Coordinates of C-alpha atoms in Angstrom, one line a residue:
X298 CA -55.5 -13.2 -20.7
X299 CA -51.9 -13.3 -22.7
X300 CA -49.1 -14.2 -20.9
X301 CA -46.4 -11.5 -21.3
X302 CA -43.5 -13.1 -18.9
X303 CA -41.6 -14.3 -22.0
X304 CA -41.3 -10.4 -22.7
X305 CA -39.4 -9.6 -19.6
X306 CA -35.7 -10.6 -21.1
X307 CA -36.3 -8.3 -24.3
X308 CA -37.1 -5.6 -22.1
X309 CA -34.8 -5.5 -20.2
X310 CA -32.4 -5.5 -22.7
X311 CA -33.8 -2.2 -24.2
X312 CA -33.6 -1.2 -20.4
X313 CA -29.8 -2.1 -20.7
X314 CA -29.0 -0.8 -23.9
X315 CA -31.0 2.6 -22.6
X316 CA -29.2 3.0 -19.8
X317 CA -25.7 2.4 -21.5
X318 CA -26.2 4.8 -24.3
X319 CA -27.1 7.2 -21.5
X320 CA -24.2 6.4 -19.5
X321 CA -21.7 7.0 -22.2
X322 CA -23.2 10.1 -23.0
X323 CA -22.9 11.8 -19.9
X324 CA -19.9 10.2 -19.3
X325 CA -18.3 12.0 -22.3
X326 CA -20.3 15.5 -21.1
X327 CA -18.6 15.0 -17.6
X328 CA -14.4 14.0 -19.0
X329 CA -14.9 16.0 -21.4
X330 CA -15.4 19.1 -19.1
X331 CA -12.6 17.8 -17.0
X332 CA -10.4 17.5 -19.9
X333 CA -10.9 21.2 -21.0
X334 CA -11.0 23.0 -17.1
X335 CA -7.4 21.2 -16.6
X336 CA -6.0 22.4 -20.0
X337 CA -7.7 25.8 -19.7
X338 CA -6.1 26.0 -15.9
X339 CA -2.4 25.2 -17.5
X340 CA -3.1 27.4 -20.7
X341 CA -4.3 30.5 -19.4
X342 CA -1.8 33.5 -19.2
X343 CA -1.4 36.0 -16.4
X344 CA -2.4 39.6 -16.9
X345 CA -0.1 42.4 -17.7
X346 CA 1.0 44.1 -14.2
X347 CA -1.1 47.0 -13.4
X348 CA -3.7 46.0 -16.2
X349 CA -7.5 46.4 -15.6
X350 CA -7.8 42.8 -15.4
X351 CA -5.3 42.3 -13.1
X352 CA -6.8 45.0 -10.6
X353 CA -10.2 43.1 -11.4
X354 CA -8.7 40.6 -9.7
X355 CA -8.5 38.0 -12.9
X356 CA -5.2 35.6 -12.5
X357 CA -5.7 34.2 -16.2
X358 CA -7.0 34.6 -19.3
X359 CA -7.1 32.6 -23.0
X360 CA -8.1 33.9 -26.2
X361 CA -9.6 31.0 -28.8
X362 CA -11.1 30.7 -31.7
X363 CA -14.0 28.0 -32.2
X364 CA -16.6 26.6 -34.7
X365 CA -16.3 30.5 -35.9
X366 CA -16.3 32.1 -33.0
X367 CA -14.0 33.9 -30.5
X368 CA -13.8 33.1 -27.0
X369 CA -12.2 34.8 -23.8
X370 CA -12.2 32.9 -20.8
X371 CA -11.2 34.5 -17.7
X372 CA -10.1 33.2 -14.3
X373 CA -10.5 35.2 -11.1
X374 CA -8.1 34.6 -8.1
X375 CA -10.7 33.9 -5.8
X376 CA -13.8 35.5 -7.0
X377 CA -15.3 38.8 -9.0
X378 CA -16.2 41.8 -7.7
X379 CA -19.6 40.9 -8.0
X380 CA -21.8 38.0 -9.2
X381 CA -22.9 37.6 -12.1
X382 CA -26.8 36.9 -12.8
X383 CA -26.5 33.7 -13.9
X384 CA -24.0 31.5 -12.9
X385 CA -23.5 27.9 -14.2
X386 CA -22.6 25.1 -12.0
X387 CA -21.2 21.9 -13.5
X388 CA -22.2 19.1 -11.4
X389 CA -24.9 17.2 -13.4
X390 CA -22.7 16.0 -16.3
X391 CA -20.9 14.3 -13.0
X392 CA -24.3 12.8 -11.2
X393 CA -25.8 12.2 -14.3
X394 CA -22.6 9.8 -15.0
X395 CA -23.0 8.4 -11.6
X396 CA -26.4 7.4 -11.5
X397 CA -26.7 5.8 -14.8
X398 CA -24.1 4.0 -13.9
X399 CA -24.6 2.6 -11.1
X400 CA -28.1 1.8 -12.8
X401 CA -26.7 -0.1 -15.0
X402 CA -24.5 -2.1 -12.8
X403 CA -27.6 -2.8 -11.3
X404 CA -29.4 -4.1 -14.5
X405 CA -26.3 -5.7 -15.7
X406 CA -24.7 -7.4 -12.2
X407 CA -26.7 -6.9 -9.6
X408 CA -29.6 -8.3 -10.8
X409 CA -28.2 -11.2 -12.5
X410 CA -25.7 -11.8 -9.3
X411 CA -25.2 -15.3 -9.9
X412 CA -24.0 -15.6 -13.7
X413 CA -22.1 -12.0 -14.0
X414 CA -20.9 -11.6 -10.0
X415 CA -20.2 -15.2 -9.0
X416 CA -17.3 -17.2 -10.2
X417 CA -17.5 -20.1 -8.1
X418 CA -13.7 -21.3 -9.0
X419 CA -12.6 -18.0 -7.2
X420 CA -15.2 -18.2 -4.3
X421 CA -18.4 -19.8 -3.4
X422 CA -20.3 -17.1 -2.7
X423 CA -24.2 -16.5 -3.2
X424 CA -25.4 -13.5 -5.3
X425 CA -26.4 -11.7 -2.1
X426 CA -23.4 -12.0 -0.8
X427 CA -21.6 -10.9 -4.1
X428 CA -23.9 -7.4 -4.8
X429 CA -22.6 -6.6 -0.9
X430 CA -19.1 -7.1 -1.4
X431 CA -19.7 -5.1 -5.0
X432 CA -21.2 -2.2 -2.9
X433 CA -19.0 -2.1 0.2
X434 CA -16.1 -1.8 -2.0
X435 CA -17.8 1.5 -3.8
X436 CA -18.3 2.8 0.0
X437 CA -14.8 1.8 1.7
X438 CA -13.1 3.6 -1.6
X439 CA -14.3 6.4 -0.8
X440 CA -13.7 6.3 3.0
X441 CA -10.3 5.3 2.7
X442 CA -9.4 7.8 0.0
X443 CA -11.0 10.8 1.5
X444 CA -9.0 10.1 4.8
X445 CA -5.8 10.1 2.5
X446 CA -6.5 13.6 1.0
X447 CA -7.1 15.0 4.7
X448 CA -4.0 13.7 5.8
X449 CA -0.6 15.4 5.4
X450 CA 0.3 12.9 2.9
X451 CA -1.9 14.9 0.4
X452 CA 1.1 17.8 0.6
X453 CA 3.1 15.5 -1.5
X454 CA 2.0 15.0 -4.8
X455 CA 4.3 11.8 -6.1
X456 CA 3.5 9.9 -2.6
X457 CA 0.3 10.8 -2.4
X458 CA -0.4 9.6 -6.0
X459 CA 1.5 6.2 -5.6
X460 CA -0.5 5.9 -2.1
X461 CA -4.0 6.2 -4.2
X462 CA -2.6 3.8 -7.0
X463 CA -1.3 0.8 -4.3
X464 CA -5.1 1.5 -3.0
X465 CA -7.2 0.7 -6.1
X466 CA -4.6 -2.4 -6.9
X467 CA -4.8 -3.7 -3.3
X468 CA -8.5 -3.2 -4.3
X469 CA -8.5 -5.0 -7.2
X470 CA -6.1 -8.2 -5.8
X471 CA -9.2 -8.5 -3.2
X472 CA -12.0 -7.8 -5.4
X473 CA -10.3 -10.3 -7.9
X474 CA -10.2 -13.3 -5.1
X475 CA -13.8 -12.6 -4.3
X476 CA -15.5 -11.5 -7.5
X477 CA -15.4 -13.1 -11.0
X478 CA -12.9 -11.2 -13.0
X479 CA -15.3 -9.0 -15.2
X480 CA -17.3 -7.8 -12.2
X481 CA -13.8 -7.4 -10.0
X482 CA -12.5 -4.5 -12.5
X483 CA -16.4 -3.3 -13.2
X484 CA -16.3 -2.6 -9.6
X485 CA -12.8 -1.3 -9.5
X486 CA -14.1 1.5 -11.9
X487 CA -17.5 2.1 -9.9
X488 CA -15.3 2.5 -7.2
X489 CA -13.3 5.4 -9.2
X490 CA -16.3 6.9 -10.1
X491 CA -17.7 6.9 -7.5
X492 CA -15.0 8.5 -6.1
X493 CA -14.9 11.4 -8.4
X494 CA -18.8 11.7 -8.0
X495 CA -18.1 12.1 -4.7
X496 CA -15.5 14.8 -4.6
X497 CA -18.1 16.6 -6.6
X498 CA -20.8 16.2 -4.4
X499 CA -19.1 16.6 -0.7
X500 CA -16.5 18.7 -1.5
X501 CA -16.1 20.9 -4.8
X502 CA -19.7 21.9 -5.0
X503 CA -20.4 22.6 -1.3
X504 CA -16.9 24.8 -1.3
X505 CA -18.3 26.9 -4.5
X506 CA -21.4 27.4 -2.6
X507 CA -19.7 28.6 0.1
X508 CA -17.7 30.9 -1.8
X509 CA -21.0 32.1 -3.4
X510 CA -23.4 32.3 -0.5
X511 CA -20.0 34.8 1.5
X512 CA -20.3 37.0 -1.5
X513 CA -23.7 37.7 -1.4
X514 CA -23.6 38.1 2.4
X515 CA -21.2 40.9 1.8
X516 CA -18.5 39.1 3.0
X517 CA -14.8 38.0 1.2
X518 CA -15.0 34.4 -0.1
X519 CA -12.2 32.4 1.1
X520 CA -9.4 31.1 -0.9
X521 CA -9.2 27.5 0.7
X522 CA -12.4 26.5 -0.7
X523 CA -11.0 27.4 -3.9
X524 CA -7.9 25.6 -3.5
X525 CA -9.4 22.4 -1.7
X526 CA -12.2 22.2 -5.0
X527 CA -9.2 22.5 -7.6
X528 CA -7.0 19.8 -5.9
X529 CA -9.8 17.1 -5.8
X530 CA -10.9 18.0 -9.4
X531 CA -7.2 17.7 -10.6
X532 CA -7.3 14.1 -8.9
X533 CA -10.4 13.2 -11.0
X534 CA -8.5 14.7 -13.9
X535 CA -5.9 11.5 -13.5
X536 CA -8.8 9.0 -13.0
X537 CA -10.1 9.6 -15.9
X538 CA -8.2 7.6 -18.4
X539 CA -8.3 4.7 -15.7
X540 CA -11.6 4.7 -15.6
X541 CA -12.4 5.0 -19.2
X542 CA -10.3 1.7 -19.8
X543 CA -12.4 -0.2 -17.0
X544 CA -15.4 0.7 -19.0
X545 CA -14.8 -1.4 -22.2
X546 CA -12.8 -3.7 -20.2
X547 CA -15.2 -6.3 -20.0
X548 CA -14.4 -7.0 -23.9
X549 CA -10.9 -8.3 -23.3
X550 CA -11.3 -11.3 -21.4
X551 CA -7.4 -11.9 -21.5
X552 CA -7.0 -8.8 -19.2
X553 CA -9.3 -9.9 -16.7
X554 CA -9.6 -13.6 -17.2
X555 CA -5.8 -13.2 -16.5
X556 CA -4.6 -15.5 -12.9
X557 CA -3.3 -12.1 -12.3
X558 CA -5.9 -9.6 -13.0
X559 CA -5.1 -7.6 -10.0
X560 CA -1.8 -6.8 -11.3
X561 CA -2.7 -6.7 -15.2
X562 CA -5.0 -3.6 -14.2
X563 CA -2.7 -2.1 -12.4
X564 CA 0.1 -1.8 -14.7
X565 CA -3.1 -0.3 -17.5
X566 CA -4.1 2.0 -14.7
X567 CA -0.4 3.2 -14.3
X568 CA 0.3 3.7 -17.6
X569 CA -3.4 5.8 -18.2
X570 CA -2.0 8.2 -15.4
X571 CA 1.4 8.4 -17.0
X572 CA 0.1 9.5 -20.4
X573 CA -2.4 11.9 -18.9
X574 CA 0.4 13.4 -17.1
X575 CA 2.2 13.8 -20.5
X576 CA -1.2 16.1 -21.7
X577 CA -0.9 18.0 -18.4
X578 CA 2.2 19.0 -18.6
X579 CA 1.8 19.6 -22.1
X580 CA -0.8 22.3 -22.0
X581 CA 1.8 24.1 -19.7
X582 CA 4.3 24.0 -21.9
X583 CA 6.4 21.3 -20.7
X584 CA 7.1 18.1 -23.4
X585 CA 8.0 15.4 -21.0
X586 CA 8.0 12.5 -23.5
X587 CA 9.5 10.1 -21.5
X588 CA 5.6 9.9 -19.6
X589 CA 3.9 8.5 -22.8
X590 CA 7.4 6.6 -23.4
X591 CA 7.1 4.6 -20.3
X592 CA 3.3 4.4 -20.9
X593 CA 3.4 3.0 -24.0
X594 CA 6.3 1.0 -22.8
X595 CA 4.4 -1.0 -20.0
X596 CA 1.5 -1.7 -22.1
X597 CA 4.2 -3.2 -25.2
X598 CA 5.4 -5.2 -22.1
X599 CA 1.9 -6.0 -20.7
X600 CA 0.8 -7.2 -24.0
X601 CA 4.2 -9.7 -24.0
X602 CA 3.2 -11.0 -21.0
X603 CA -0.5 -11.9 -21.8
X604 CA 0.6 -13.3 -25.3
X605 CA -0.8 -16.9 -25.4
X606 CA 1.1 -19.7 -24.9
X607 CA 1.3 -22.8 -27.5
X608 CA -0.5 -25.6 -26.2
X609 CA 0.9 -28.9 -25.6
X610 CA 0.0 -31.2 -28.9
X611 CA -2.3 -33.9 -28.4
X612 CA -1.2 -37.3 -28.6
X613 CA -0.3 -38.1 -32.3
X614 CA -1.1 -42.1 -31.3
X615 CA -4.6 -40.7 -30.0
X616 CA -5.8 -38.2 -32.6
X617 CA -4.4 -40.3 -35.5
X618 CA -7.3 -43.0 -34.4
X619 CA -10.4 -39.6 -35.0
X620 CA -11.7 -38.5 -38.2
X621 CA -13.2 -35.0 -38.3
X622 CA -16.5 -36.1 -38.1
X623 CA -16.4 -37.8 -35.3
X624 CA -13.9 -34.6 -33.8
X625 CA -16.6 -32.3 -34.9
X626 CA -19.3 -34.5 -33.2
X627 CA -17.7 -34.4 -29.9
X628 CA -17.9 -29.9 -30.2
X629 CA -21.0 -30.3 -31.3
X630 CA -22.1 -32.1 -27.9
X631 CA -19.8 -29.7 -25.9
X632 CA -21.0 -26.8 -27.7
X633 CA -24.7 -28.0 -27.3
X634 CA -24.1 -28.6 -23.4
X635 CA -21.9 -25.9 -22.6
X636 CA -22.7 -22.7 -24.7
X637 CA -26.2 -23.0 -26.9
X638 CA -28.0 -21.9 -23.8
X639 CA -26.7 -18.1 -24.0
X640 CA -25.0 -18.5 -28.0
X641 CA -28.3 -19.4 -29.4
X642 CA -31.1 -17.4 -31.4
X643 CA -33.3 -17.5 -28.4
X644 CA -31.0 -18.3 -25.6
X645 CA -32.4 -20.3 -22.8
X646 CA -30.2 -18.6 -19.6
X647 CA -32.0 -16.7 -17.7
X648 CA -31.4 -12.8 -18.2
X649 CA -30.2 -13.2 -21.9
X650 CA -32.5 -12.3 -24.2
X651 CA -30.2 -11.9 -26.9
X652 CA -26.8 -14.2 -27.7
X653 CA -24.0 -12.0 -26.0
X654 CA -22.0 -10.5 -28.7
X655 CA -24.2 -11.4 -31.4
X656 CA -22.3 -14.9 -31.4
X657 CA -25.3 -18.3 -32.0
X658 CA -23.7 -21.7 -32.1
X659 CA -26.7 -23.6 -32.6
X660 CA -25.7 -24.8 -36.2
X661 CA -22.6 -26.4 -37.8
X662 CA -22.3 -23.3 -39.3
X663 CA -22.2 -20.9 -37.0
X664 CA -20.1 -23.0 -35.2
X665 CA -17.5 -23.0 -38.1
X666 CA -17.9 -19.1 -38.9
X667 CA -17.3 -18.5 -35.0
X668 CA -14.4 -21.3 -35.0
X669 CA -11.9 -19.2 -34.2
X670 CA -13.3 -17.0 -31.3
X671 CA -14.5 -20.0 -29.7
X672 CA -10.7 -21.6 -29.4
X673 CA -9.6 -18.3 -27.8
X674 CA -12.4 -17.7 -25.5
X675 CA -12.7 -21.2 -24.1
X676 CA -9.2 -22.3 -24.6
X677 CA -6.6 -19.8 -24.9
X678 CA -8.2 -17.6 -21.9
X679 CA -10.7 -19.6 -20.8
X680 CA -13.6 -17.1 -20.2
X681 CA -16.8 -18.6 -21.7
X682 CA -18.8 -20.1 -20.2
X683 CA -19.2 -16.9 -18.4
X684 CA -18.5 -17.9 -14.8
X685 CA -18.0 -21.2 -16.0
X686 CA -21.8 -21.3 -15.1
X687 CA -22.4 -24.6 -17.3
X688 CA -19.1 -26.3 -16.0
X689 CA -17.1 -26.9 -19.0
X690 CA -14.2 -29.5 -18.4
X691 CA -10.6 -29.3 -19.1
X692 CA -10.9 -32.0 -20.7
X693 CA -13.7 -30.4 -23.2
X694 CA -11.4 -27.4 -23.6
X695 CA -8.6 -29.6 -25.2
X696 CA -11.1 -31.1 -27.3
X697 CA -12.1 -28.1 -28.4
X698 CA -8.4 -26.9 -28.9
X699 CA -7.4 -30.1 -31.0
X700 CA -10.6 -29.6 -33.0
X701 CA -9.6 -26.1 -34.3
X702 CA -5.9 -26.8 -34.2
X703 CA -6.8 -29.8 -36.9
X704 CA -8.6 -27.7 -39.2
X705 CA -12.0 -26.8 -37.6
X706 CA -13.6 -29.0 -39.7
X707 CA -17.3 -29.3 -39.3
X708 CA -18.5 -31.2 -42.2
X709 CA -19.9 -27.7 -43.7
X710 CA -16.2 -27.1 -44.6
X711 CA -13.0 -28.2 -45.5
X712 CA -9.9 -25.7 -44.5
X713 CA -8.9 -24.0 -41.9
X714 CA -11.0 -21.8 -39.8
X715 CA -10.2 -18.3 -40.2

């Protein structure tokens, strides 16, 4: 009988890479159809008065023209005279988005707690105890912004806006003391989503239905409904570029590898919801470029901020005494110890069945082509190891740092690493 346990990494990346390509997909069904309701909402134009639309009871329409075809959207007040016999409902792009991605947070975090979940320098927790946090955060969101909208508070736009965004950056300074950085703003956007999933699910959809099940008993939909669905979709209209940032987020260690991680998402999170607000307005007829302006301002300043700093030069006494090979020697050791158990053409950590990124360091070579990436990720930001799971040294980072700030020299080569 073979033994196929040595198979289970591999498939579970294709499990992964499934499940990602899935979640992007419907990801861009579900925006995508926020994007165009908003801008069809703002666009439309009222009917002429006394018009047969307008005694129809349709409050907007939009010609358009479209992959050669015309189109003529209309929007009743509250509802049309009658039903139509088919009717669609958009609510799967939104669930479909949902539950692949919470499947893959599952694949990805949850079931590899310890190294994606745990950093052990921010708090010593166990991988149980990190997947609860993770989902009690998703849950609590939800709880504590749902209470907002049913508050008064929800009658005044700005406040209520700045309430939400203190919320998901009070969230994210607590998820970022608990959590390791990557799975702190993974879970910041799962808790977004979920939120949006949910105003879909408990709020929007059941109000349509009630609007549809009061026509077909005869009876005269009511407006609220209406009104309650379009205020929470217009809320996940302004999480959307958020959200969308938090996905590819976990590329850019130096956002949240950053001591202040909390506050680093909240500025990108501010300025996603400024420069939606510039499209919004927009597709009203409004130019407000000072939104954008002051978007694109605070991420110019963000990136300021989060510039690395020189490091302190090693001591000329000290490094005058080391030739390159013996510099090189040293990397080689920490590199061996520290990194060739995930960088490595078969990596040896458990859950990786491939080296993350593509990036091997298990020859000179490699190690001299990846020269570069190696001094920002484990000096400048200090985000590999991931977790810090094999317990790299300070001291091992600044040999790394004078190694590359000497020339990278490896023995294979003789100049500077790119």
């Amino acid at each position: 009988m073979f033994d196929t346990g040595y198979l289970a990494p591999y498939a579970l990346e294709w499990f992964n890479l499934l499940l990602r390509w899935l979640h992007i997909i419907t990801g861009i069904a579900w925006i995508g159809a926020s994007f165009y309701f908003v801008w069809l909402d703002n666009t439309i134009k009222p009917p002429a008065p006394g018009s047969d639309l307008e005694r129809k009871g349709v409050s907007g329409e939009l010609w358009a023209v479209h992959g050669g075809g015309f189109y003529n959207p209309q929007k009743y007040l509250v509802a049309p005279a009658e039903l139509p016999p088919e009717l669609h409902w958009f609510k799967w792009e939104a669930y479909s988005t949902w539950l692949s991605g919470f499947a893959l947070l599952t694949v990805v975090y949850y079931m590899n707690a310890k190294a994606m979940m745990v950093d052990r320098s921010v708090a010593d927790l166990t991988g149980w105890q990190a997947v609860g946090i993770g989902i009690g955060s998703l849950v609590v969101g939800w709880i504590v912004y749902d209470l907002l909208c049913r508050s008064k508070l929800v009658q005044h736009q700005l406040a209520f806006g700045a309430t939400i965004w203190l919320l998901l950056v009070g969230s994210s300074w607590v998820l970022t003391h608990l959590l390791s950085g990557r799975a702190a703003y993974l879970h910041v956007g799962a808790m977004i989503g979920t939120i949006m999933v949910a105003n879909v699910a408990m709020l929007i959809i059941p109000g349509q239905r009630k609007m549809v099940n009061a026509m077909l008993a005869g009876a005269k939909p009511d407006p609220s409904h209406g009104i309650k669905a379009k205020q929470r979709s217009v809320h996940n209209n302004y999480f959307t570029l958020p959200v969308l940032f938090i996905m590819i987020s976990n590329h850019y260690a130096m956002t949240y590898n950053h001591p202040h991680a909390w506050a680093v998402l909240g500025v990108i999170m501010l300025a996603g919801v400024l420069i939606r607000h510039f499209f919004n307005l927009r597709h009203k007829g409004r130019i407000e470029w000072r939104y954008p302006a002051a978007g694109v301002a605070l991420l110019l300043a963000l990136a300021v901020v989060l510039a690395p700093r020189p490091r302190a030069s090693a001591d000329p006494a000290a490094a005058a005494g080391v030739d390159a090979a013996t510099r090189f020697a040293a990397v080689r050791t920490i590199m061996d110890q520290r990194c060739v158990s995930c960088h490595a053409q078969q990596p040896t950590q458990p859950g990786f069945a491939a080296a993350p990124g593509g990036v091997m360091l298990d020859t000179p070579e490699l190690v001299s082509q990846h020269a570069a990436r190696i001094y920002q990720q484990t000096v400048q930001l200090k985000a590999m190891p991931l977790a810090n799971l094999t317990h790299m040294t300070d001291a091992e980072r600044a040999q790394v740092g004078a190694w590359f700030e000497a020339g990278a020299v490896t023995g294979t080569n003789t100049g500077k690493a790119p």
